[in-house]
CSV table of C-alpha atoms in Angstrom, one decimal:
chain,number,residue,atom,x,y,z
A,1,MET,CA,118.7,113.0,94.2
A,2,LYS,CA,120.1,109.4,94.5
A,3,ASP,CA,120.3,110.2,98.4
A,4,THR,CA,116.7,111.2,98.2
A,5,LYS,CA,115.6,107.9,96.6
A,6,ILE,CA,117.6,105.9,98.9
A,7,LYS,CA,116.1,107.9,102.4
A,8,ILE,CA,112.7,106.7,100.7
A,9,LEU,CA,113.4,103.1,100.0
A,10,GLN,CA,114.7,103.1,104.3
A,11,ALA,CA,111.7,105.0,105.2
A,12,ALA,CA,109.2,102.7,103.4
A,13,LEU,CA,111.0,99.3,104.2
A,14,LYS,CA,110.8,100.6,107.5
A,15,LEU,CA,106.7,101.4,107.9
A,16,PHE,CA,106.4,98.5,105.7
A,17,SER,CA,107.7,96.5,108.3
A,18,GLN,CA,106.1,98.1,111.0
A,19,LYS,CA,102.2,98.3,109.8
A,20,GLY,CA,102.4,96.3,106.6
A,21,TYR,CA,101.9,97.4,102.8
A,22,LEU,CA,98.0,97.8,103.8
A,23,GLY,CA,98.5,99.8,106.9
A,24,THR,CA,101.2,102.2,105.6
A,25,THR,CA,100.4,105.4,103.4
A,26,THR,CA,102.8,107.4,101.2
A,27,LYS,CA,102.1,110.3,103.6
A,28,GLU,CA,103.7,108.8,106.5
A,29,ILE,CA,106.6,107.2,104.2
A,30,ALA,CA,107.5,110.9,102.8
A,31,LYS,CA,107.2,111.9,106.8
A,32,GLU,CA,109.5,109.5,107.6
A,33,ALA,CA,112.3,110.1,104.9
A,34,ASN,CA,111.6,113.8,105.7
A,35,VAL,CA,110.6,114.5,102.0
A,36,ALA,CA,107.5,115.9,100.7
A,37,GLU,CA,105.1,113.5,99.2
A,38,VAL,CA,105.4,115.1,95.9
A,39,THR,CA,108.8,114.1,96.1
A,40,LEU,CA,108.1,110.5,96.7
A,41,PHE,CA,106.1,110.5,93.5
A,42,ARG,CA,108.5,111.8,91.5
A,43,TYR,CA,110.5,108.6,92.1
A,44,PHE,CA,107.9,106.3,92.8
A,45,LYS,CA,104.7,106.6,90.6
A,46,SER,CA,102.6,104.9,93.4
A,47,LYS,CA,102.8,102.9,96.7
A,48,GLU,CA,102.7,99.8,94.7
A,49,SER,CA,105.7,100.3,92.8
A,50,LEU,CA,107.5,101.5,95.9
A,51,PHE,CA,106.4,98.5,97.8
A,52,ILE,CA,107.9,96.6,94.6
A,53,ASP,CA,111.4,98.4,94.7
A,54,VAL,CA,111.4,97.6,98.7
A,55,LEU,CA,110.7,93.6,97.7
A,56,LYS,CA,113.3,93.8,94.9
A,57,ASN,CA,115.9,95.6,97.2
A,58,GLN,CA,115.3,93.1,99.9
A,59,SER,CA,115.8,89.9,97.9
A,60,PHE,CA,118.3,87.0,98.4
A,61,LEU,CA,119.4,86.7,94.9
A,62,PRO,CA,121.6,89.5,94.5
A,63,THR,CA,123.9,87.9,97.5
A,64,LEU,CA,123.2,84.2,96.2
A,65,LYS,CA,124.8,85.7,92.7
A,66,ASP,CA,127.5,87.6,94.6
A,67,LEU,CA,128.1,83.9,96.3
A,68,PHE,CA,128.3,82.2,93.3
A,69,PRO,CA,132.4,82.2,92.5
A,70,LYS,CA,133.1,81.4,96.4
A,71,LEU,CA,130.6,78.6,95.9
A,72,LYS,CA,132.5,77.1,93.0
A,73,GLU,CA,135.9,77.0,94.9
A,74,MET,CA,134.0,75.0,97.9
A,75,ASP,CA,133.5,71.5,98.1
A,76,TYR,CA,129.6,70.8,97.7
A,77,LYS,CA,128.4,70.5,101.9
A,78,GLU,CA,130.5,73.7,102.6
A,79,SER,CA,128.6,75.2,99.9
A,80,LEU,CA,125.3,74.4,101.1
A,81,LYS,CA,126.0,75.4,104.8
A,82,THR,CA,127.2,78.9,103.1
A,83,ILE,CA,124.3,79.3,101.4
A,84,ALA,CA,122.2,78.7,104.4
A,85,LYS,CA,124.1,80.5,106.7
A,86,TYR,CA,123.7,83.7,104.1
A,87,TYR,CA,120.4,82.5,103.7
A,88,PHE,CA,118.8,82.5,107.3
A,89,ASP,CA,120.9,85.5,108.2
A,90,LEU,CA,118.9,87.3,105.3
A,91,LEU,CA,115.5,86.3,106.6
A,92,LYS,CA,116.3,87.0,110.1
A,93,LYS,CA,117.6,90.7,109.1
A,94,LYS,CA,113.7,91.0,107.2
A,95,LYS,CA,111.7,89.3,109.9
A,96,ASP,CA,109.6,92.2,110.6
A,97,LEU,CA,109.1,92.3,107.0
A,98,ILE,CA,108.4,88.7,106.2
A,99,CYS,CA,106.1,88.3,109.1
A,100,ILE,CA,103.7,91.1,107.8
A,101,MET,CA,103.9,90.2,104.3
A,102,HIS,CA,103.3,86.5,105.0
A,103,THR,CA,100.0,87.8,107.2
A,104,GLU,CA,98.9,90.0,104.4
A,105,ILE,CA,100.0,88.5,101.1
A,106,PHE,CA,96.7,87.6,99.5
A,107,GLN,CA,95.4,90.8,100.0
A,108,TYR,CA,97.8,92.3,98.0
A,109,PRO,CA,97.0,93.5,94.6
A,110,ALA,CA,97.6,91.0,92.0
A,111,GLU,CA,100.8,92.5,90.4
A,112,ILE,CA,102.5,92.7,93.9
A,113,ARG,CA,101.9,88.8,94.4
A,114,ALA,CA,103.0,88.2,90.8
A,115,ILE,CA,106.6,90.1,91.3
A,116,HIS,CA,107.3,88.5,94.8
A,117,SER,CA,106.4,85.0,93.6
A,118,LYS,CA,108.9,85.8,90.6
A,119,MET,CA,111.3,86.8,92.8
A,120,ILE,CA,111.1,83.8,95.2
A,121,HIS,CA,111.2,81.9,91.7
A,122,GLU,CA,114.4,83.4,90.6
A,123,VAL,CA,116.1,82.1,93.5
A,124,TYR,CA,114.9,78.6,93.5
A,125,LEU,CA,116.3,78.8,89.1
A,126,VAL,CA,120.0,80.4,90.0
A,127,PHE,CA,120.3,78.2,92.8
A,128,ALA,CA,119.0,75.1,90.3
A,129,SER,CA,121.5,76.4,88.4
A,130,TYR,CA,124.2,76.1,90.3
A,131,LEU,CA,123.1,72.3,91.5
A,132,ASP,CA,122.9,71.8,87.6
A,133,GLU,CA,126.8,72.6,87.4
A,134,LEU,CA,127.3,70.2,90.0
A,135,LYS,CA,125.2,67.5,88.4
A,136,ASN,CA,127.2,68.0,84.9
A,137,LYS,CA,130.7,67.6,86.9
A,138,GLY,CA,129.4,64.4,88.3
A,139,ILE,CA,128.9,65.3,91.8
A,140,LEU,CA,124.9,65.0,91.8
A,141,LYS,CA,123.0,62.3,90.5
A,142,TYR,CA,122.0,61.8,87.3
A,143,ASP,CA,118.8,62.3,87.5
A,144,LEU,CA,118.2,64.9,90.0
A,145,ASP,CA,115.3,67.6,88.8
A,146,THR,CA,117.5,70.4,90.2
A,147,THR,CA,114.4,72.7,90.2
A,148,TYR,CA,112.6,70.8,92.6
A,149,ALA,CA,115.7,69.9,94.8
A,150,SER,CA,116.3,74.0,94.9
A,151,LEU,CA,112.2,74.4,96.1
A,152,ALA,CA,113.2,71.3,98.3
A,153,TYR,CA,116.4,73.3,99.7
A,154,PHE,CA,114.8,76.7,100.4
A,155,GLY,CA,111.5,75.6,101.5
A,156,MET,CA,113.4,73.2,104.6
A,157,LEU,CA,115.2,76.6,105.3
A,158,PHE,CA,112.3,78.6,105.2
A,159,ASN,CA,110.1,76.5,107.4
A,160,LEU,CA,112.4,76.6,110.0
A,161,PHE,CA,112.9,80.3,110.0
A,162,ILE,CA,109.2,80.5,110.1
A,163,LYS,CA,109.3,77.6,113.3
A,164,LYS,CA,112.0,79.5,114.9
A,165,GLU,CA,111.7,83.0,114.4
A,166,LEU,CA,108.2,83.9,113.6
A,167,LEU,CA,106.3,80.7,115.8
A,168,LYS,CA,108.9,80.8,118.5
A,169,LYS,CA,109.7,77.3,118.9
A,170,LYS,CA,112.4,76.2,120.8
A,171,ILE,CA,115.0,74.8,118.4
A,172,ASN,CA,118.5,74.3,118.3
A,173,LEU,CA,119.6,76.1,115.0
A,174,LYS,CA,123.0,74.6,114.6
A,175,LYS,CA,121.5,71.1,115.1
A,176,ALA,CA,118.7,71.8,112.8
A,177,LEU,CA,120.4,73.3,110.0
A,178,SER,CA,122.9,70.6,110.4
A,179,THR,CA,120.4,67.9,109.9
A,180,TYR,CA,118.3,69.7,107.0
A,181,ILE,CA,122.1,69.9,105.3
A,182,ASP,CA,122.7,66.6,105.9
A,183,ILE,CA,119.4,65.3,104.5
A,184,PHE,CA,119.3,67.7,101.4
A,185,TYR,CA,123.3,66.8,100.8
A,186,GLU,CA,122.9,62.8,101.2
A,187,GLY,CA,119.5,63.3,99.2
A,188,THR,CA,121.1,64.8,96.2
A,189,ARG,CA,124.7,63.4,95.6
A,190,ARG,CA,125.6,60.9,93.5
A,191,ILE,CA,127.9,57.9,95.1
A,192,GLN,CA,130.8,57.1,93.8
């Protein structure tokens, strides 16, 4: 049973990445997964619920939570580099899906837009909680709003991804990431 659900999710991810949510039918997903369409609906009540599960499986949140124990053992700047590397790697792997979602998002049903927004917000909150820990240890500025700082950090990284991977701008990724990390690091750390 679990294998069938995984096959459906993988097929859905592939087709949503190629054709978008709006251009993909459940019939096509079932065919790609090599299952009957009725089987697809045993696992997912609608195309919308299937898409929501695909989004949840593609989120950066589990990766970020898994990184936390390692981050706590690193110095602050090294942790920023690690988060940036993992985040950018995930974005590159999911480039096709992100590209299609970026163009279609305002046409999606309200529930999908709300869940997508909530998932992104949860990533910001988890990173903000990490920044709060650093603030409590005196590493970061005492008056730093960690929620906005988190939004700024991921916003910079996502903007870089859009420019480099989707708009195909010639960017020295290593230098750009290093510069972004330096800007964030210097702007948030408490100077002793």
